PDB file of C-alpha atoms and ligand atoms in Angstrom:
ATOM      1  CA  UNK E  21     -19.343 -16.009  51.641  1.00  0.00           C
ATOM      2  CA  UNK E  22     -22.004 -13.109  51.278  1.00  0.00           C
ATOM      3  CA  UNK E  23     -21.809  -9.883  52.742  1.00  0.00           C
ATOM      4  CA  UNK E  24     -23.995  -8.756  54.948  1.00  0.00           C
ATOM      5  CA  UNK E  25     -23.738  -5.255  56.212  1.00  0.00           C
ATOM      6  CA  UNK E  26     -24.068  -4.446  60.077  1.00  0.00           C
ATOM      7  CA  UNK E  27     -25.650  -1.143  60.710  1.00  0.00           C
ATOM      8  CA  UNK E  28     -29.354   0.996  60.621  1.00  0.00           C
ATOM      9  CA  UNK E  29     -28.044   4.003  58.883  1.00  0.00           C
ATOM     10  CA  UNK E  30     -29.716   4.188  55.915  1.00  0.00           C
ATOM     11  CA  UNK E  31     -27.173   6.149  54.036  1.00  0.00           C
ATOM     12  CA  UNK E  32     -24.199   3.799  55.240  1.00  0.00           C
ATOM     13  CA  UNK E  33     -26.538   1.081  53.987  1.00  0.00           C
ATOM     14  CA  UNK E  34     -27.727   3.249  50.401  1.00  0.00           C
ATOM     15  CA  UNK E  35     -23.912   3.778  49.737  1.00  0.00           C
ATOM     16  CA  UNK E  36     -22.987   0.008  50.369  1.00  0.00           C
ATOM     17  CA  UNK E  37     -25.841  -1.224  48.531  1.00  0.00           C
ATOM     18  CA  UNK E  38     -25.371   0.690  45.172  1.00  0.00           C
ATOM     19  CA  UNK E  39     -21.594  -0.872  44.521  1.00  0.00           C
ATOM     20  CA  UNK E  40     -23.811  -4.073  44.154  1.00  0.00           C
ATOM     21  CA  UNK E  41     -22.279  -7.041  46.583  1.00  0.00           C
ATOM     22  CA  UNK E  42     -24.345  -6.662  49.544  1.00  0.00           C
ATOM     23  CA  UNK E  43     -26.894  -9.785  50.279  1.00  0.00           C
ATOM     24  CA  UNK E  44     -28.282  -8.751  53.484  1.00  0.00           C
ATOM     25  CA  UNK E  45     -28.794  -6.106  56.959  1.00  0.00           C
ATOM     26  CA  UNK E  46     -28.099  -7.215  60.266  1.00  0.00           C
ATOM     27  CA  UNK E  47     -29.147  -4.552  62.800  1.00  0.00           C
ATOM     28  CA  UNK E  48     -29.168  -4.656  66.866  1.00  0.00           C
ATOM     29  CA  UNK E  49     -30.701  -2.148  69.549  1.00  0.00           C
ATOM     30  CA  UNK E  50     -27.453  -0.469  69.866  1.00  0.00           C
ATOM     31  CA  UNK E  51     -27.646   0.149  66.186  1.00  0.00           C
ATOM     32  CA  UNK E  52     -31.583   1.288  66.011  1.00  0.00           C
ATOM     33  CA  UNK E  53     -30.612   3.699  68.813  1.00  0.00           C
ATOM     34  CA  UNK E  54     -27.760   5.263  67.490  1.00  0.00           C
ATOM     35  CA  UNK E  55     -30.788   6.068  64.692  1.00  0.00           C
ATOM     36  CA  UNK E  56     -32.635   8.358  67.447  1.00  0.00           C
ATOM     37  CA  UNK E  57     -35.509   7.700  64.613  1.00  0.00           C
ATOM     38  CA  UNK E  58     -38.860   5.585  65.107  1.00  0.00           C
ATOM     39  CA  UNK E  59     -37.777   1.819  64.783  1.00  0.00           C
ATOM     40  CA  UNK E  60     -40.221   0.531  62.768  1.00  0.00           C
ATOM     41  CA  UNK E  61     -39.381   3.499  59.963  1.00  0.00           C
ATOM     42  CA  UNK E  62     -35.936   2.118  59.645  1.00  0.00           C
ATOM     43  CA  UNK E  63     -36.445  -1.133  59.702  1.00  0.00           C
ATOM     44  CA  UNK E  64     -39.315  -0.450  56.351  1.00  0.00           C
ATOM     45  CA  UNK E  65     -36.569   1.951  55.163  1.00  0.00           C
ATOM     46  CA  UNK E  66     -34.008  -0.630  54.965  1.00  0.00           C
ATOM     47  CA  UNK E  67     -36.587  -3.467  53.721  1.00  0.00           C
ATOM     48  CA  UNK E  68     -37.538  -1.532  51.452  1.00  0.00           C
ATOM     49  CA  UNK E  69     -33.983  -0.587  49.698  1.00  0.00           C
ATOM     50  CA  UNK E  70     -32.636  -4.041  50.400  1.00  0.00           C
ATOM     51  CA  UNK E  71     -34.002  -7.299  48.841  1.00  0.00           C
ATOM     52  CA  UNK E  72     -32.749  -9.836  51.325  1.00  0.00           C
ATOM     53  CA  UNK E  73     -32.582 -10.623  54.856  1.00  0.00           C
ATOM     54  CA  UNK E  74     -33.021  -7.914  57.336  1.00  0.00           C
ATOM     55  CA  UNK E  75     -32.415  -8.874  60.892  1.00  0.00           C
ATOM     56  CA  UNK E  76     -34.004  -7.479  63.545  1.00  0.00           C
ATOM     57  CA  UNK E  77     -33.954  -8.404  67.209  1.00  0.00           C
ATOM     58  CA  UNK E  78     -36.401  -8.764  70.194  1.00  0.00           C
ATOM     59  CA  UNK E  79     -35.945  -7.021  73.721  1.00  0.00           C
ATOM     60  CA  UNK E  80     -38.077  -9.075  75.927  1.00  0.00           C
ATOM     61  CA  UNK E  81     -36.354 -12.008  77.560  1.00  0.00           C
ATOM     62  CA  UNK E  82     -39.510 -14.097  78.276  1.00  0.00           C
ATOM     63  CA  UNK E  83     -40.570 -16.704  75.750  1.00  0.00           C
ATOM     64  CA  UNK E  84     -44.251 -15.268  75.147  1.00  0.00           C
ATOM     65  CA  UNK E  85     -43.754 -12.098  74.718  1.00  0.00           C
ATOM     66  CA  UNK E  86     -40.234 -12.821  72.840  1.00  0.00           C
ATOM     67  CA  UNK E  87     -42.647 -14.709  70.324  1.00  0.00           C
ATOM     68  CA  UNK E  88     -45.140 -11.894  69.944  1.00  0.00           C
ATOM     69  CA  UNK E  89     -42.856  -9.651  69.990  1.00  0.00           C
ATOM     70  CA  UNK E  90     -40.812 -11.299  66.701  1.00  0.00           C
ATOM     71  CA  UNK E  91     -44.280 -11.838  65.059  1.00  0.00           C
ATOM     72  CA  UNK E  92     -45.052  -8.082  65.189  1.00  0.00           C
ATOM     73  CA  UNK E  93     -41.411  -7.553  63.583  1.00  0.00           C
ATOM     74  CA  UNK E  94     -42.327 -10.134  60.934  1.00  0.00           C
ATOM     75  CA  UNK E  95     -45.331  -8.407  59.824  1.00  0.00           C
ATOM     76  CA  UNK E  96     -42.851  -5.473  58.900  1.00  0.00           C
ATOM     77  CA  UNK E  97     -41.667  -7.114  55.777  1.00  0.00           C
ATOM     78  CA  UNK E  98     -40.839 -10.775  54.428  1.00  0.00           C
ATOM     79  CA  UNK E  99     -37.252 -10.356  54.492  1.00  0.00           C
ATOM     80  CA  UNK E 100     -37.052  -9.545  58.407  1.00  0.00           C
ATOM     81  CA  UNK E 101     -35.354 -12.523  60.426  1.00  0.00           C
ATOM     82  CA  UNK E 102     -35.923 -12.532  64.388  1.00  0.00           C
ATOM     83  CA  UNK E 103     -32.709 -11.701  66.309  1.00  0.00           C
ATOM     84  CA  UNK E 104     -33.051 -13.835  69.555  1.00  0.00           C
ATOM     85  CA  UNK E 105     -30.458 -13.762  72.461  1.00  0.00           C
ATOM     86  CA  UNK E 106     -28.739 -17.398  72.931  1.00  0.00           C
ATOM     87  CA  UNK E 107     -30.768 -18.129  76.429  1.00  0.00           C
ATOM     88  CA  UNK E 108     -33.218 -20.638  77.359  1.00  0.00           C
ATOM     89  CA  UNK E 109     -36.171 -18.907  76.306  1.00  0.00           C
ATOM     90  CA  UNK E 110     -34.545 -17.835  73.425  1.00  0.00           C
ATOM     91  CA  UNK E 111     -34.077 -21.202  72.317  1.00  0.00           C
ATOM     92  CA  UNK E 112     -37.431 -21.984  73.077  1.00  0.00           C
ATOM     93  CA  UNK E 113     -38.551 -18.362  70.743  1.00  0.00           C
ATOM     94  CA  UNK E 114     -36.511 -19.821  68.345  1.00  0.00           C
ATOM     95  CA  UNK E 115     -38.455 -23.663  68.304  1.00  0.00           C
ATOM     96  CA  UNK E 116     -41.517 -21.626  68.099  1.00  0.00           C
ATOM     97  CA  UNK E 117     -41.005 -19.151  65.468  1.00  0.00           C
ATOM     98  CA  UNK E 118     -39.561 -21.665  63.053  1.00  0.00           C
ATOM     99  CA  UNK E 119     -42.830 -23.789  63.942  1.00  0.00           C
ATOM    100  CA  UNK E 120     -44.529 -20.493  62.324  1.00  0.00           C
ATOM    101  CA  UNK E 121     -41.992 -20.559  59.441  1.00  0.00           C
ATOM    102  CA  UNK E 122     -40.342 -17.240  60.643  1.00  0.00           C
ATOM    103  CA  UNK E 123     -37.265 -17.099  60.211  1.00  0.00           C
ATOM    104  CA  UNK E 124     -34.538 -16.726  63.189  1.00  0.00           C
ATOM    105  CA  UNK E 125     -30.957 -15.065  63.756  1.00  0.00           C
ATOM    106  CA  UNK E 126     -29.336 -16.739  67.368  1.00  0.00           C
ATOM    107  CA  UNK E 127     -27.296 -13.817  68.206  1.00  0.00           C
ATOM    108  CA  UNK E 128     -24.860 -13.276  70.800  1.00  0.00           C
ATOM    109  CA  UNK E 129     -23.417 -16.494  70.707  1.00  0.00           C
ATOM    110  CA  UNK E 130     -19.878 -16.878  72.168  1.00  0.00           C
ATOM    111  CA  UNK E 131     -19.678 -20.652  71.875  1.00  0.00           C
ATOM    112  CA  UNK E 132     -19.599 -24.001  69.370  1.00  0.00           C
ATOM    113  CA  UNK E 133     -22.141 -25.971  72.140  1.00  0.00           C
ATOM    114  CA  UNK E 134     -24.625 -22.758  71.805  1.00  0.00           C
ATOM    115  CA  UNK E 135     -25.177 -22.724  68.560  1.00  0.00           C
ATOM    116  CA  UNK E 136     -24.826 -26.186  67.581  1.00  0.00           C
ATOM    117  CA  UNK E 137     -28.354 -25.578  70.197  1.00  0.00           C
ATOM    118  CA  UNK E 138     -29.854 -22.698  68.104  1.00  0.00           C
ATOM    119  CA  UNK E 139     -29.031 -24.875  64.996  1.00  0.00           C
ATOM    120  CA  UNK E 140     -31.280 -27.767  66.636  1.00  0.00           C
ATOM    121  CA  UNK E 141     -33.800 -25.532  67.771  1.00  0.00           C
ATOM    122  CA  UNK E 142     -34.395 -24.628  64.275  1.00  0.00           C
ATOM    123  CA  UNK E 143     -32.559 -21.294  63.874  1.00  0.00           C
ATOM    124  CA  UNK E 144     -32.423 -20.072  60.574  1.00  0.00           C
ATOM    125  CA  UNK E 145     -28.782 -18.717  61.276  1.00  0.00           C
ATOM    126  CA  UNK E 146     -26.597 -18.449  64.269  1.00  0.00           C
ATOM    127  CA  UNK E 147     -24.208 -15.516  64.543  1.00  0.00           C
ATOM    128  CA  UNK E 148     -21.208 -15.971  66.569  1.00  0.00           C
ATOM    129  CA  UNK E 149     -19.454 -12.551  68.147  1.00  0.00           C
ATOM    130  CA  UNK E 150     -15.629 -12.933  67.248  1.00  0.00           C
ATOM    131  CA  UNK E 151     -14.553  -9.637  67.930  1.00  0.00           C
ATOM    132  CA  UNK E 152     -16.103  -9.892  71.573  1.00  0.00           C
ATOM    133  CA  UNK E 153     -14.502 -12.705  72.362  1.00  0.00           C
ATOM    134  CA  UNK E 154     -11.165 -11.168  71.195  1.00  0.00           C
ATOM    135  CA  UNK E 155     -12.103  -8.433  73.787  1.00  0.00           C
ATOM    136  CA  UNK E 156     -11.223 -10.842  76.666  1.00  0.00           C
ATOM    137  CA  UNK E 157      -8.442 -12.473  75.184  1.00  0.00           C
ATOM    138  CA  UNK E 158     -10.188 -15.709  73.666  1.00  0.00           C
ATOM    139  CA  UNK E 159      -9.941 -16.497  69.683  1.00  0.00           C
ATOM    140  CA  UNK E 160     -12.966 -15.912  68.013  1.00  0.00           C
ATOM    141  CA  UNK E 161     -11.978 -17.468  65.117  1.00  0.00           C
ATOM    142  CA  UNK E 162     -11.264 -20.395  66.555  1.00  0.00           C
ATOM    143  CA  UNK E 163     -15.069 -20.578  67.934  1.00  0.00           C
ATOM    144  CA  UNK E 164     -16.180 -19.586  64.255  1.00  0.00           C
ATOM    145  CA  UNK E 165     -14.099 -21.936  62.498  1.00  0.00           C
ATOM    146  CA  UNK E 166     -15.921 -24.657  65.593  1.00  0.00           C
ATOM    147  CA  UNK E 167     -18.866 -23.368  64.467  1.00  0.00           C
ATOM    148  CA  UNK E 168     -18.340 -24.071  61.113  1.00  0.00           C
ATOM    149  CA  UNK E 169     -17.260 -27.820  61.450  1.00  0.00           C
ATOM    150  CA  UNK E 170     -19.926 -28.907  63.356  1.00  0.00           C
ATOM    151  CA  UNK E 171     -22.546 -27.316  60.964  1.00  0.00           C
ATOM    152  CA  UNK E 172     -20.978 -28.828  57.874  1.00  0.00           C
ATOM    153  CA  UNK E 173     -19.962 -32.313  59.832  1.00  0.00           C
ATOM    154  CA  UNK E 174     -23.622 -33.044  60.742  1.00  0.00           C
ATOM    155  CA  UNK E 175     -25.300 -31.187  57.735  1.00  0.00           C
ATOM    156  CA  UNK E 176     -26.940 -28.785  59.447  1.00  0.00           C
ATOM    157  CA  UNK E 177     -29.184 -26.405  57.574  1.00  0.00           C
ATOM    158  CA  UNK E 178     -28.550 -23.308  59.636  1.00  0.00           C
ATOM    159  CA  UNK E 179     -26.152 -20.452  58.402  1.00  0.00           C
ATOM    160  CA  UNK E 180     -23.373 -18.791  60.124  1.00  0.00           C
ATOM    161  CA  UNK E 181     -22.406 -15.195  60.115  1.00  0.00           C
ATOM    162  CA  UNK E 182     -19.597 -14.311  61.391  1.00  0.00           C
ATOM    163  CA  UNK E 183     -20.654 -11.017  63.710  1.00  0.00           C
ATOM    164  CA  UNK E 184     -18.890  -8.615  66.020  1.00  0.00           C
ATOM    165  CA  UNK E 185     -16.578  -8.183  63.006  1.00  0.00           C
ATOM    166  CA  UNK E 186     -13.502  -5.796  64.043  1.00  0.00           C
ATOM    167  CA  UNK E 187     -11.382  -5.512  61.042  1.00  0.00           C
ATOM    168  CA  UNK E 188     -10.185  -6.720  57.076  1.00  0.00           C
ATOM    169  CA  UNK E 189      -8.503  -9.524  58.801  1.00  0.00           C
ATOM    170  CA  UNK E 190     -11.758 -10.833  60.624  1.00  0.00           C
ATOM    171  CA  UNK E 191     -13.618 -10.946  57.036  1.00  0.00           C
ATOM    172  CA  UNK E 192     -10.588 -12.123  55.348  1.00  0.00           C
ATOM    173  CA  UNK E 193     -10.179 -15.736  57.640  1.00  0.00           C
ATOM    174  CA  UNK E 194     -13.993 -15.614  58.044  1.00  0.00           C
ATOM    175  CA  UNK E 195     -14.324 -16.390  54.151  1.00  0.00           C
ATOM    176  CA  UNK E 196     -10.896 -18.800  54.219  1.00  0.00           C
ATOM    177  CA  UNK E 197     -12.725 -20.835  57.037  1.00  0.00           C
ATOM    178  CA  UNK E 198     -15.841 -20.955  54.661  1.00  0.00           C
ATOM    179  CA  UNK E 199     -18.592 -18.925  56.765  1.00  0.00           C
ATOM    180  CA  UNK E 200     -21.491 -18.506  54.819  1.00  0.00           C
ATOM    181  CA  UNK E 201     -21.889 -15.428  55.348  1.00  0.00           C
ATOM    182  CA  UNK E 202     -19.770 -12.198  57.316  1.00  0.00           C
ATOM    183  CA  UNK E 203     -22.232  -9.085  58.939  1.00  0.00           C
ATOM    184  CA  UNK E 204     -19.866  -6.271  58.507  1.00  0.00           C
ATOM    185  CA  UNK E 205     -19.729  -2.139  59.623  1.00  0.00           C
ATOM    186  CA  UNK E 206     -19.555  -0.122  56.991  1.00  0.00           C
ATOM    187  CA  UNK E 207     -15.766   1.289  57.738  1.00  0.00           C
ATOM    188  CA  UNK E 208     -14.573  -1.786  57.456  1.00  0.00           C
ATOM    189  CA  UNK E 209     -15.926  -2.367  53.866  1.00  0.00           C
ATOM    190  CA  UNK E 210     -14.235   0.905  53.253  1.00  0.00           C
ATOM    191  CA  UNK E 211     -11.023  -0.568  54.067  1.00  0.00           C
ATOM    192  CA  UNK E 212     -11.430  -3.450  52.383  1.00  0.00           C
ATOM    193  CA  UNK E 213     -11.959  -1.541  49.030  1.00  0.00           C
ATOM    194  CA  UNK E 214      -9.505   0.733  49.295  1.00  0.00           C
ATOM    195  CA  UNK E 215      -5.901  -0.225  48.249  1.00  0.00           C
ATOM    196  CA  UNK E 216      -2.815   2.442  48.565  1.00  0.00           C
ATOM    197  CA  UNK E 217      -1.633   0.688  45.335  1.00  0.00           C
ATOM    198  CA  UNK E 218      -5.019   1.033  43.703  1.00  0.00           C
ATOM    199  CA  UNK E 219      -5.185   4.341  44.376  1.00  0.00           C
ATOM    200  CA  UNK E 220      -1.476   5.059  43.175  1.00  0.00           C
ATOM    201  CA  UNK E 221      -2.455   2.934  40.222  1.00  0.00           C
ATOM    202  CA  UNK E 222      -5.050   4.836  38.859  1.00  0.00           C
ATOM    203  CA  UNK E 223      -2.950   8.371  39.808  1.00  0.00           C
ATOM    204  CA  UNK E 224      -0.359   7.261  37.802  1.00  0.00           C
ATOM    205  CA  UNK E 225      -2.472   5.608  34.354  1.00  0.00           C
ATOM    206  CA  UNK E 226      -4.425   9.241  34.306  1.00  0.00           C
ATOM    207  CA  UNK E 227      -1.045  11.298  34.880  1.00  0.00           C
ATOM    208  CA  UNK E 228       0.593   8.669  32.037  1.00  0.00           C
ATOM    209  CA  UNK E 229      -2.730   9.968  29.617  1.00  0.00           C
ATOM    210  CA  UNK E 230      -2.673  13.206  30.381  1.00  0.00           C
ATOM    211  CA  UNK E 231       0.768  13.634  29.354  1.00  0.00           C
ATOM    212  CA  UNK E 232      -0.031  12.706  25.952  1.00  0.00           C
ATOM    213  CA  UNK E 233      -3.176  13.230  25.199  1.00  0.00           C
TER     214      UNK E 233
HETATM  215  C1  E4P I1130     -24.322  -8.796  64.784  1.00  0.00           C
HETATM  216  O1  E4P I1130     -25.370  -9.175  64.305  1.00  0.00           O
HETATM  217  C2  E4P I1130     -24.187  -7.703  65.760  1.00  0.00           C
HETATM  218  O2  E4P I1130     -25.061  -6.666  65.416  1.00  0.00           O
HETATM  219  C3  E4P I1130     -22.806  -7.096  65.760  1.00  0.00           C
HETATM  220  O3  E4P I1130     -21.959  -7.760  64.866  1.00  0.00           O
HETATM  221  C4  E4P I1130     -22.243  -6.814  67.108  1.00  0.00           C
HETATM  222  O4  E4P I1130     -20.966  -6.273  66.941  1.00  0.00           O
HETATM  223  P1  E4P I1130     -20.204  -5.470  68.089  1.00  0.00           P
HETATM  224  O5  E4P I1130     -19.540  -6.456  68.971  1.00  0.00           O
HETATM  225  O6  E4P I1130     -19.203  -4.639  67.330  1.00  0.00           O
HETATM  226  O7  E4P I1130     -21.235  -4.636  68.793  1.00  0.00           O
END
């Protein structure tokens, strides 16, 4: 499974990017916002320090301007991938855009039937939000691991990324279930490095030194 990392801080992203395991950017408006910094600045910011796939996602909900709208955001940089929301003109954005070879994200999916659709439609991935549907009580894991069968049972080319990720656990049975890939906050990576017997660990082997040498 590769990590992806979920955010549009480019010092969250700077950190997570120089210990070497991160394969990708997956950003929303929420995220850009947070930013209060021009969009388009980030977005090249973040191309710019990381050599894979950068998602980025439309705001119109009409299929027109959804399409020009992802072809402006593809001009950015090769690595961008075109967020679209799971709706029927976002299926039909999707269709399109991988008619133009650009590549698509389905986001906000919340079911196996949706993006067994976005896979059809030619999505390049399809990220299903398993921490939102904890939220109001159903198992996001089970949709993922739904996901996941269906994909692999009919040899689908489209990726899954496990999104909406809320803790080590999520990642953790994301991987077991054999997602190809997990979008991630950056707190969360923290806490999956960090290990009280690590830390203890390495206490102890310098105290153990110092006291002879
Ligand atoms: C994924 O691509 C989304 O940006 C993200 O995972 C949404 O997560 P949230 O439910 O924590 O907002």
């Amino acid at each position: 499974m590769r990590i992806f990392i979920d955010t549009a801080n480019i010092e969250e992203i700077e950190e997570i990017h120089s210990m070497g395991f991160l394969s990708g950017v997956t950003t929303n408006p929420t995220l850009l916002a947070r930013e209060k910094k021009e969009y388009k600045t980030v977005v090249r910011d973040i191309c710019s320090l990381v050599k894979g796939p950068v998602s980025v996602e439309v705001l119109s909900l009409e299929h027109d301007h959804m399409v020009a709208e992802g072809k402006e955001l593809a001009r950015i940089d090769p690595n961008i991938v075109i967020k679209v929301p799971l709706m029927e003109e976002g299926l039909k954005t999707i269709r399109t855009l991988a008619d133009l070879n650009i590549k698509t994200n389905a986001t906000l999916i919340f079911s196996a039937n949706q993006a067994l659709l976005a896979a059809r439609a030619g999505a390049t991935y399809v990220s299903p939000f398993i921490g939102r549907l904890d939220d109001i009580g159903n198992s996001g894991l089970t949709v993922l691991a739904e996901i996941i069968e269906i994909i692999d049972l009919h040899g689908l080319e489209t990726e899954v990324i496990a999104a909406s990720i809320r803790h080590p656990i999520h990642v953790l049975e994301s991987a077991r279930m054999g997602s190809h890939i997990a979008t991630i906050p950056y707190s969360i990576i923290k806490q999956m490095i960090r290990h009280p017997l690590t830390d203890a660990g390495v206490e102890k082997f310098l105290q153990d030194w110092k006291q002879v040498f």
